[in-house]
mmCIF file of C-alpha atoms and ligand atoms in Angstrom:
data_model
loop_
_atom_site.group_PDB
_atom_site.id
_atom_site.type_symbol
_atom_site.label_atom_id
_atom_site.label_comp_id
_atom_site.label_asym_id
_atom_site.label_seq_id
_atom_site.Cartn_x
_atom_site.Cartn_y
_atom_site.Cartn_z
ATOM 1 C CA MET A 1 206.476 -40.122 308.754
ATOM 2 C CA ASN A 2 209.948 -39.471 310.064
ATOM 3 C CA LYS A 3 212.775 -39.400 307.598
ATOM 4 C CA PHE A 4 216.413 -39.375 308.634
ATOM 5 C CA PHE A 5 219.845 -40.447 307.493
ATOM 6 C CA LEU A 6 221.529 -43.301 309.218
ATOM 7 C CA GLY A 7 225.108 -44.163 308.344
ATOM 8 C CA GLY A 8 224.594 -42.836 304.827
ATOM 9 C CA LEU A 9 221.393 -44.813 304.409
ATOM 10 C CA LEU A 10 217.994 -43.248 304.064
ATOM 11 C CA ALA A 11 215.699 -44.302 306.864
ATOM 12 C CA PHE A 12 212.008 -43.689 307.446
ATOM 13 C CA ALA A 13 209.653 -44.537 310.254
ATOM 14 C CA VAL A 14 206.081 -44.792 309.079
ATOM 15 C CA SER A 15 204.190 -43.629 312.145
ATOM 16 C CA ALA A 16 202.138 -46.172 314.003
ATOM 17 C CA CYS A 17 198.552 -46.263 315.140
ATOM 18 C CA ALA A 18 197.685 -48.415 318.148
ATOM 19 C CA PRO A 19 200.257 -51.184 318.643
ATOM 20 C CA SER A 20 199.206 -54.678 317.642
ATOM 21 C CA GLU A 21 197.900 -57.074 320.290
ATOM 22 C CA GLU A 22 199.912 -59.845 318.778
ATOM 23 C CA ALA A 23 203.293 -60.461 320.427
ATOM 24 C CA ASP A 24 206.414 -61.967 318.909
ATOM 25 C CA GLU A 25 208.780 -64.125 320.857
ATOM 26 C CA GLY A 26 212.507 -63.630 321.212
ATOM 27 C CA ALA A 27 214.915 -60.972 322.369
ATOM 28 C CA GLY A 28 214.658 -57.544 320.774
ATOM 29 C CA ALA A 29 211.190 -58.255 319.514
ATOM 30 C CA ASP A 30 208.735 -55.373 319.375
ATOM 31 C CA PRO A 31 205.156 -56.478 318.735
ATOM 32 C CA GLY A 32 204.301 -53.193 317.050
ATOM 33 C CA VAL A 33 207.159 -53.018 314.542
ATOM 34 C CA VAL A 34 208.484 -54.504 311.330
ATOM 35 C CA ASN A 35 211.956 -53.436 310.172
ATOM 36 C CA LEU A 36 212.225 -53.308 306.414
ATOM 37 C CA TYR A 37 215.477 -53.076 304.438
ATOM 38 C CA SER A 38 214.572 -52.108 300.873
ATOM 39 C CA SER A 39 216.392 -51.235 297.678
ATOM 40 C CA ARG A 40 213.153 -49.880 296.214
ATOM 41 C CA HIS A 41 212.340 -46.214 296.673
ATOM 42 C CA TYR A 42 208.942 -45.247 295.313
ATOM 43 C CA ASP A 43 206.288 -42.997 296.813
ATOM 44 C CA THR A 44 203.655 -45.679 296.221
ATOM 45 C CA ASP A 45 205.678 -48.060 298.400
ATOM 46 C CA LEU A 46 205.560 -45.516 301.244
ATOM 47 C CA ALA A 47 201.778 -45.194 300.836
ATOM 48 C CA LEU A 48 201.557 -48.982 301.061
ATOM 49 C CA TYR A 49 203.551 -49.124 304.282
ATOM 50 C CA GLU A 50 201.293 -46.492 305.803
ATOM 51 C CA ASP A 51 198.239 -48.508 304.778
ATOM 52 C CA PHE A 52 199.746 -51.631 306.362
ATOM 53 C CA THR A 53 200.216 -49.665 309.613
ATOM 54 C CA GLU A 54 196.632 -48.447 309.469
ATOM 55 C CA GLN A 55 195.323 -51.976 308.968
ATOM 56 C CA THR A 56 197.484 -53.744 311.538
ATOM 57 C CA GLY A 57 198.899 -51.152 313.928
ATOM 58 C CA ILE A 58 202.380 -52.359 313.041
ATOM 59 C CA THR A 59 204.897 -49.566 312.339
ATOM 60 C CA VAL A 60 207.130 -50.017 309.321
ATOM 61 C CA ASN A 61 210.707 -48.826 309.927
ATOM 62 C CA LEU A 62 212.360 -48.427 306.569
ATOM 63 C CA ILE A 63 216.046 -48.438 305.664
ATOM 64 C CA GLU A 64 216.769 -47.783 301.986
ATOM 65 C CA ALA A 65 220.016 -48.542 300.195
ATOM 66 C CA GLU A 66 221.432 -50.501 297.264
ATOM 67 C CA ALA A 67 220.737 -54.234 297.528
ATOM 68 C CA ASP A 68 224.367 -55.308 297.911
ATOM 69 C CA ALA A 69 224.924 -52.722 300.669
ATOM 70 C CA LEU A 70 221.837 -53.948 302.515
ATOM 71 C CA ILE A 71 222.945 -57.581 302.311
ATOM 72 C CA GLU A 72 226.406 -56.625 303.608
ATOM 73 C CA ARG A 73 224.854 -54.606 306.380
ATOM 74 C CA ILE A 74 222.650 -57.498 307.515
ATOM 75 C CA GLN A 75 225.695 -59.770 307.468
ATOM 76 C CA SER A 76 227.812 -57.381 309.521
ATOM 77 C CA GLU A 77 225.012 -56.746 312.011
ATOM 78 C CA GLY A 78 224.890 -60.516 312.541
ATOM 79 C CA GLU A 79 222.698 -61.895 315.331
ATOM 80 C CA LEU A 80 221.851 -58.377 316.472
ATOM 81 C CA SER A 81 220.470 -57.216 313.127
ATOM 82 C CA PRO A 82 217.122 -55.469 313.519
ATOM 83 C CA ALA A 83 216.241 -56.398 309.909
ATOM 84 C CA ASP A 84 213.021 -58.384 309.502
ATOM 85 C CA VAL A 85 212.408 -58.158 305.746
ATOM 86 C CA LEU A 86 214.637 -57.552 302.716
ATOM 87 C CA ILE A 87 213.006 -56.200 299.548
ATOM 88 C CA THR A 88 215.032 -56.057 296.374
ATOM 89 C CA VAL A 89 214.806 -56.314 292.612
ATOM 90 C CA ASP A 90 216.032 -59.080 290.353
ATOM 91 C CA ALA A 91 216.321 -62.807 291.019
ATOM 92 C CA GLY A 92 220.087 -62.370 290.776
ATOM 93 C CA ARG A 93 220.142 -60.193 293.874
ATOM 94 C CA LEU A 94 217.673 -62.386 295.755
ATOM 95 C CA TRP A 95 219.991 -65.266 294.989
ATOM 96 C CA ARG A 96 222.939 -63.254 296.368
ATOM 97 C CA ALA A 97 220.977 -62.731 299.592
ATOM 98 C CA GLU A 98 220.267 -66.449 299.711
ATOM 99 C CA GLU A 99 223.951 -67.242 299.139
ATOM 100 C CA ALA A 100 224.928 -64.782 301.868
ATOM 101 C CA GLY A 101 222.778 -66.861 304.211
ATOM 102 C CA VAL A 102 220.671 -63.977 305.467
ATOM 103 C CA LEU A 103 217.255 -65.369 304.486
ATOM 104 C CA SER A 104 215.040 -67.767 306.357
ATOM 105 C CA PRO A 105 212.376 -70.117 304.919
ATOM 106 C CA VAL A 106 208.754 -69.058 305.281
ATOM 107 C CA GLU A 107 205.853 -71.485 305.134
ATOM 108 C CA SER A 108 202.731 -69.487 304.332
ATOM 109 C CA GLU A 109 199.586 -70.889 302.781
ATOM 110 C CA VAL A 110 198.542 -67.376 301.808
ATOM 111 C CA LEU A 111 201.769 -66.729 299.864
ATOM 112 C CA ASN A 112 201.821 -70.196 298.308
ATOM 113 C CA GLU A 113 198.254 -69.839 297.160
ATOM 114 C CA ARG A 114 198.523 -66.311 295.774
ATOM 115 C CA LEU A 115 201.890 -66.457 294.032
ATOM 116 C CA PRO A 116 202.610 -68.681 291.033
ATOM 117 C CA ILE A 117 205.174 -71.354 291.806
ATOM 118 C CA TYR A 118 207.812 -69.974 289.408
ATOM 119 C CA LEU A 119 207.840 -66.607 291.179
ATOM 120 C CA ARG A 120 208.780 -67.935 294.595
ATOM 121 C CA HIS A 121 211.695 -69.785 296.091
ATOM 122 C CA PRO A 122 210.878 -73.515 296.465
ATOM 123 C CA GLU A 123 211.736 -73.391 300.187
ATOM 124 C CA GLY A 124 210.109 -70.019 300.801
ATOM 125 C CA LEU A 125 213.390 -68.079 301.129
ATOM 126 C CA TRP A 126 211.898 -65.301 299.002
ATOM 127 C CA PHE A 127 208.733 -64.378 297.162
ATOM 128 C CA GLY A 128 208.347 -62.445 293.903
ATOM 129 C CA LEU A 129 205.905 -59.569 294.358
ATOM 130 C CA SER A 130 205.927 -57.967 290.908
ATOM 131 C CA THR A 131 207.534 -58.720 287.556
ATOM 132 C CA ARG A 132 209.088 -57.025 284.549
ATOM 133 C CA ALA A 133 209.966 -58.455 281.141
ATOM 134 C CA ARG A 134 213.186 -57.849 279.186
ATOM 135 C CA VAL A 135 212.070 -57.019 275.665
ATOM 136 C CA ILE A 136 213.411 -55.977 272.267
ATOM 137 C CA ILE A 137 212.664 -52.524 270.849
ATOM 138 C CA TYR A 138 213.348 -51.118 267.393
ATOM 139 C CA ASN A 139 213.164 -47.826 265.559
ATOM 140 C CA LYS A 140 209.957 -47.905 263.499
ATOM 141 C CA GLU A 141 211.269 -45.438 260.944
ATOM 142 C CA ALA A 142 214.231 -47.717 260.205
ATOM 143 C CA GLY A 143 211.685 -50.461 259.528
ATOM 144 C CA GLU A 144 210.541 -53.511 261.405
ATOM 145 C CA PRO A 145 213.461 -55.932 261.690
ATOM 146 C CA GLU A 146 212.029 -58.809 259.725
ATOM 147 C CA GLY A 147 212.353 -62.178 261.396
ATOM 148 C CA LEU A 148 213.394 -60.751 264.756
ATOM 149 C CA GLU A 149 211.232 -62.781 267.146
ATOM 150 C CA THR A 150 213.524 -64.354 269.711
ATOM 151 C CA TYR A 151 216.520 -63.515 271.900
ATOM 152 C CA ALA A 152 218.439 -66.007 269.739
ATOM 153 C CA ASP A 153 217.667 -63.878 266.663
ATOM 154 C CA LEU A 154 219.648 -60.991 268.195
ATOM 155 C CA ALA A 155 222.781 -62.973 267.315
ATOM 156 C CA ASP A 156 221.769 -63.260 263.642
ATOM 157 C CA PRO A 157 224.363 -61.606 261.327
ATOM 158 C CA ALA A 158 221.386 -59.903 259.636
ATOM 159 C CA TYR A 159 221.555 -57.361 262.487
ATOM 160 C CA ARG A 160 225.269 -56.457 262.232
ATOM 161 C CA GLY A 161 225.895 -53.037 263.687
ATOM 162 C CA ASP A 162 222.277 -52.659 264.805
ATOM 163 C CA ILE A 163 222.154 -53.533 268.503
ATOM 164 C CA CYS A 164 222.522 -51.290 271.548
ATOM 165 C CA ILE A 165 222.481 -52.812 275.017
ATOM 166 C CA ARG A 166 223.928 -51.921 278.381
ATOM 167 C CA SER A 167 227.027 -53.481 279.879
ATOM 168 C CA SER A 168 227.352 -57.097 280.980
ATOM 169 C CA SER A 169 228.014 -56.084 284.580
ATOM 170 C CA ASN A 170 224.371 -55.084 284.773
ATOM 171 C CA ILE A 171 222.230 -57.584 286.680
ATOM 172 C CA TYR A 172 219.430 -57.512 284.054
ATOM 173 C CA ASN A 173 221.756 -58.803 281.348
ATOM 174 C CA ILE A 174 223.303 -61.309 283.729
ATOM 175 C CA SER A 175 219.832 -62.655 284.522
ATOM 176 C CA LEU A 176 218.826 -62.745 280.853
ATOM 177 C CA LEU A 177 221.933 -64.764 279.989
ATOM 178 C CA SER A 178 221.319 -66.987 283.039
ATOM 179 C CA SER A 179 217.887 -67.809 281.649
ATOM 180 C CA ILE A 180 219.392 -68.633 278.248
ATOM 181 C CA ILE A 181 221.883 -70.957 279.987
ATOM 182 C CA ALA A 182 218.986 -72.638 281.814
ATOM 183 C CA ASN A 183 216.881 -72.981 278.666
ATOM 184 C CA GLN A 184 219.533 -73.823 276.064
ATOM 185 C CA GLY A 185 222.726 -74.791 277.831
ATOM 186 C CA GLU A 186 226.088 -73.088 278.292
ATOM 187 C CA GLU A 187 227.418 -73.669 274.817
ATOM 188 C CA ALA A 188 224.429 -72.135 273.065
ATOM 189 C CA ALA A 189 224.491 -69.276 275.563
ATOM 190 C CA GLU A 190 228.130 -68.475 274.771
ATOM 191 C CA GLU A 191 227.529 -68.657 271.040
ATOM 192 C CA TRP A 192 224.615 -66.281 271.523
ATOM 193 C CA ALA A 193 226.657 -63.789 273.529
ATOM 194 C CA ARG A 194 229.402 -63.785 270.860
ATOM 195 C CA GLY A 195 226.814 -63.264 268.140
ATOM 196 C CA VAL A 196 225.231 -60.310 269.939
ATOM 197 C CA VAL A 197 228.649 -58.720 270.558
ATOM 198 C CA ALA A 198 229.358 -59.036 266.824
ATOM 199 C CA ASN A 199 226.113 -57.124 266.184
ATOM 200 C CA PHE A 200 226.808 -54.240 268.574
ATOM 201 C CA ALA A 201 226.163 -50.768 267.157
ATOM 202 C CA ARG A 202 228.573 -49.443 269.829
ATOM 203 C CA GLU A 203 230.332 -50.551 272.976
ATOM 204 C CA PRO A 204 227.823 -51.027 275.816
ATOM 205 C CA GLN A 205 227.109 -47.745 277.580
ATOM 206 C CA GLY A 206 224.319 -46.139 279.602
ATOM 207 C CA ASN A 207 221.291 -47.625 281.316
ATOM 208 C CA ASP A 208 218.070 -48.924 279.761
ATOM 209 C CA THR A 209 216.684 -45.380 279.448
ATOM 210 C CA ALA A 210 219.753 -44.397 277.415
ATOM 211 C CA GLN A 211 219.148 -47.358 275.057
ATOM 212 C CA ILE A 212 215.531 -46.241 274.549
ATOM 213 C CA GLU A 213 216.617 -42.674 273.742
ATOM 214 C CA SER A 214 219.278 -43.930 271.350
ATOM 215 C CA VAL A 215 216.812 -46.097 269.441
ATOM 216 C CA ALA A 216 214.274 -43.257 269.287
ATOM 217 C CA ALA A 217 217.014 -40.942 267.990
ATOM 218 C CA GLY A 218 217.991 -43.481 265.341
ATOM 219 C CA GLU A 219 221.495 -43.988 266.749
ATOM 220 C CA CYS A 220 220.730 -47.670 267.179
ATOM 221 C CA ARG A 221 218.152 -49.668 265.293
ATOM 222 C CA ILE A 222 217.543 -52.268 267.994
ATOM 223 C CA ALA A 223 217.924 -52.422 271.783
ATOM 224 C CA VAL A 224 217.048 -54.649 274.729
ATOM 225 C CA VAL A 225 215.308 -53.052 277.724
ATOM 226 C CA ASN A 226 213.047 -53.775 280.682
ATOM 227 C CA THR A 227 209.355 -53.065 280.240
ATOM 228 C CA TYR A 228 209.072 -50.574 283.105
ATOM 229 C CA TYR A 229 211.504 -48.176 281.412
ATOM 230 C CA LEU A 230 209.285 -48.262 278.311
ATOM 231 C CA ALA A 231 206.141 -47.727 280.374
ATOM 232 C CA ARG A 232 207.707 -44.582 281.885
ATOM 233 C CA PHE A 233 207.914 -43.153 278.369
ATOM 234 C CA ALA A 234 204.499 -44.498 277.296
ATOM 235 C CA GLY A 235 202.839 -42.927 280.328
ATOM 236 C CA GLY A 236 205.076 -39.855 280.509
ATOM 237 C CA ASP A 237 204.765 -36.252 279.340
ATOM 238 C CA ASP A 238 204.137 -35.293 275.689
ATOM 239 C CA GLU A 239 207.827 -35.334 274.842
ATOM 240 C CA GLN A 240 208.293 -38.818 276.304
ATOM 241 C CA LYS A 241 205.149 -40.094 274.579
ATOM 242 C CA ALA A 242 206.369 -38.758 271.241
ATOM 243 C CA LEU A 243 209.613 -40.590 271.774
ATOM 244 C CA PHE A 244 207.776 -43.792 272.699
ATOM 245 C CA ASP A 245 205.743 -43.526 269.477
ATOM 246 C CA ARG A 246 208.941 -43.948 267.474
ATOM 247 C CA LEU A 247 209.510 -47.372 268.990
ATOM 248 C CA GLY A 248 208.248 -50.822 268.142
ATOM 249 C CA VAL A 249 208.152 -53.405 270.937
ATOM 250 C CA ILE A 250 208.811 -57.113 270.468
ATOM 251 C CA PHE A 251 208.068 -59.587 273.261
ATOM 252 C CA PRO A 252 210.591 -62.319 272.429
ATOM 253 C CA ASP A 253 210.104 -66.072 272.276
ATOM 254 C CA GLN A 254 206.323 -66.060 272.135
ATOM 255 C CA ASP A 255 206.338 -69.315 270.131
ATOM 256 C CA GLY A 256 208.883 -70.827 272.498
ATOM 257 C CA ASN A 257 209.640 -70.431 276.208
ATOM 258 C CA GLY A 258 208.088 -66.984 276.488
ATOM 259 C CA SER A 259 209.744 -63.647 277.270
ATOM 260 C CA HIS A 260 212.335 -63.499 280.014
ATOM 261 C CA ILE A 261 210.882 -61.966 283.151
ATOM 262 C CA ASN A 262 212.373 -61.004 286.463
ATOM 263 C CA VAL A 263 210.990 -60.158 289.886
ATOM 264 C CA SER A 264 210.920 -57.575 292.611
ATOM 265 C CA GLY A 265 210.829 -59.761 295.659
ATOM 266 C CA ALA A 266 211.153 -60.042 299.399
ATOM 267 C CA GLY A 267 212.330 -62.510 302.004
ATOM 268 C CA VAL A 268 212.281 -62.776 305.775
ATOM 269 C CA ILE A 269 215.655 -62.352 307.498
ATOM 270 C CA LYS A 270 217.097 -65.311 309.389
ATOM 271 C CA THR A 271 217.648 -63.253 312.548
ATOM 272 C CA ALA A 272 214.361 -61.296 312.235
ATOM 273 C CA PRO A 273 213.356 -60.102 315.714
ATOM 274 C CA ASN A 274 209.763 -59.609 314.527
ATOM 275 C CA ARG A 275 209.247 -62.654 312.358
ATOM 276 C CA GLU A 276 205.473 -62.892 312.698
ATOM 277 C CA ASN A 277 205.063 -59.273 311.643
ATOM 278 C CA ALA A 278 207.441 -59.905 308.760
ATOM 279 C CA VAL A 279 205.346 -62.776 307.401
ATOM 280 C CA ARG A 280 202.190 -60.765 307.914
ATOM 281 C CA PHE A 281 203.764 -57.906 305.964
ATOM 282 C CA LEU A 282 204.659 -60.184 303.024
ATOM 283 C CA GLU A 283 201.138 -61.609 303.017
ATOM 284 C CA TYR A 284 199.752 -58.087 303.010
ATOM 285 C CA LEU A 285 201.865 -57.251 299.945
ATOM 286 C CA THR A 286 200.113 -60.027 298.002
ATOM 287 C CA SER A 287 196.625 -58.659 298.711
ATOM 288 C CA GLU A 288 194.870 -57.328 295.620
ATOM 289 C CA SER A 289 195.039 -53.631 296.497
ATOM 290 C CA ALA A 290 198.647 -53.840 297.721
ATOM 291 C CA GLN A 291 199.669 -55.704 294.561
ATOM 292 C CA ARG A 292 198.424 -52.880 292.373
ATOM 293 C CA TYR A 293 200.284 -50.254 294.362
ATOM 294 C CA PHE A 294 203.442 -52.296 294.602
ATOM 295 C CA ALA A 295 203.495 -53.020 290.858
ATOM 296 C CA ASP A 296 202.581 -49.425 289.989
ATOM 297 C CA GLY A 297 205.482 -48.086 292.025
ATOM 298 C CA ASN A 298 207.757 -49.114 289.170
ATOM 299 C CA ASN A 299 205.342 -49.802 286.293
ATOM 300 C CA GLU A 300 205.606 -53.548 286.792
ATOM 301 C CA TYR A 301 203.189 -56.470 286.437
ATOM 302 C CA PRO A 302 201.503 -57.706 289.625
ATOM 303 C CA ALA A 303 202.866 -61.127 290.619
ATOM 304 C CA VAL A 304 199.436 -62.410 291.625
ATOM 305 C CA SER A 305 197.874 -63.720 288.433
ATOM 306 C CA GLY A 306 194.654 -62.235 287.134
ATOM 307 C CA LEU A 307 195.533 -58.682 288.215
ATOM 308 C CA GLU A 308 196.152 -56.068 285.549
ATOM 309 C CA ALA A 309 199.103 -53.716 285.351
ATOM 310 C CA ASN A 310 198.564 -49.951 284.980
ATOM 311 C CA SER A 311 197.513 -48.466 281.634
ATOM 312 C CA ALA A 312 201.026 -47.419 280.556
ATOM 313 C CA VAL A 313 202.270 -50.973 281.054
ATOM 314 C CA GLU A 314 199.214 -52.455 279.341
ATOM 315 C CA MET A 315 200.007 -50.293 276.297
ATOM 316 C CA LEU A 316 203.039 -52.466 275.675
ATOM 317 C CA GLY A 317 200.749 -55.394 274.885
ATOM 318 C CA ASP A 318 200.006 -58.883 276.182
ATOM 319 C CA PHE A 319 202.659 -61.541 276.242
ATOM 320 C CA LYS A 320 203.546 -65.022 277.377
ATOM 321 C CA PRO A 321 206.184 -64.976 280.147
ATOM 322 C CA ASP A 322 208.941 -67.550 280.511
ATOM 323 C CA THR A 323 207.929 -69.528 283.596
ATOM 324 C CA LEU A 324 211.458 -70.691 284.354
ATOM 325 C CA ASN A 325 211.838 -70.598 288.147
ATOM 326 C CA ALA A 326 213.600 -67.470 289.306
ATOM 327 C CA VAL A 327 215.943 -69.677 291.354
ATOM 328 C CA GLU A 328 217.490 -70.999 288.152
ATOM 329 C CA ILE A 329 217.979 -67.465 286.905
ATOM 330 C CA GLY A 330 219.847 -66.608 290.084
ATOM 331 C CA SER A 331 221.962 -69.716 290.292
ATOM 332 C CA ASN A 332 223.437 -69.388 286.767
ATOM 333 C CA GLN A 333 224.808 -65.921 287.493
ATOM 334 C CA ALA A 334 228.457 -66.847 287.959
ATOM 335 C CA GLU A 335 228.493 -68.835 284.716
ATOM 336 C CA ALA A 336 226.806 -65.966 282.891
ATOM 337 C CA VAL A 337 229.451 -63.482 284.041
ATOM 338 C CA GLN A 338 232.218 -65.780 282.774
ATOM 339 C CA ILE A 339 230.505 -66.223 279.415
ATOM 340 C CA PHE A 340 230.127 -62.455 278.973
ATOM 341 C CA ASP A 341 233.815 -62.125 279.740
ATOM 342 C CA ARG A 342 234.870 -64.749 277.196
ATOM 343 C CA ALA A 343 232.538 -63.232 274.594
ATOM 344 C CA GLY A 344 234.115 -59.796 275.038
ATOM 345 C CA TRP A 345 230.840 -58.179 276.134
ATOM 346 C CA ASN A 346 232.035 -55.299 278.260
HETATM 347 FE FE1 FE B 1 216.075 -50.689 286.590
#
């Protein structure tokens, strides 16, 4: 595999076997190539791309960067963009790509059959390939927070001074609030945000890993984090495991809508020069073996139902996910940002 820097972006070419027989139409098309713009960067993803090349003869050219930078790049490249597929995390970012007009609808029986309806865009603009849940954790030594079962409960004055959570500019919190807007309406969502702010143990700081460490250290009693961060500790070295053992995990809203989940997903680019290869690549990523690798890359849950996550993720326990369509999570983003602002959630 060749690895090189391109305009500040990391780029890889996963070397090809024999080129595919299949030919795409259109200018700039190369029957043996698919150009992938990805904001994921895991070794297991690279192994997957190599496997795809082995199976199909199609070379995967990979450009890695932050999602917003990739979307901007595709926009500025315009008609001449070599991008065929965009992979990114969080419905919020997939929605931004949709809004930017860089995605094109895909009609694939394979994708529609394998992926549950709530994990894909209704017009096929993008497809969720793996999921993560946003859950509540607590310090076991400080005692199980009695009655804490839902996201709504986080606003209960019983938890004054107890809650650590990252800033509201973070896409995970924006998506969580978007889901609360979709499920309960704007007014309830704003009341909730104000209630959580009133319960802050400290001003928002750090990423999800920092919240986990703070709860384990007893600096905060309660925090809200994505499952894959927890699984890193659960499946980590002895020190990380010891830290994980100090935590209790609550999957919220199990008697209601289910726990808020989000996706890692991909869409085909409107100007894709190698569209057929792009669709084939997405279909490949929903195959059973690819699903495991893709989900494992970041300790996520496979999007195809019936497939198990890795053992570290399974340690967190079973749960009922909120099956709100990811489109709704994306489309409430702007409102969510305004609510956070009004609520004083920095
Ligand atoms: Fe993350």
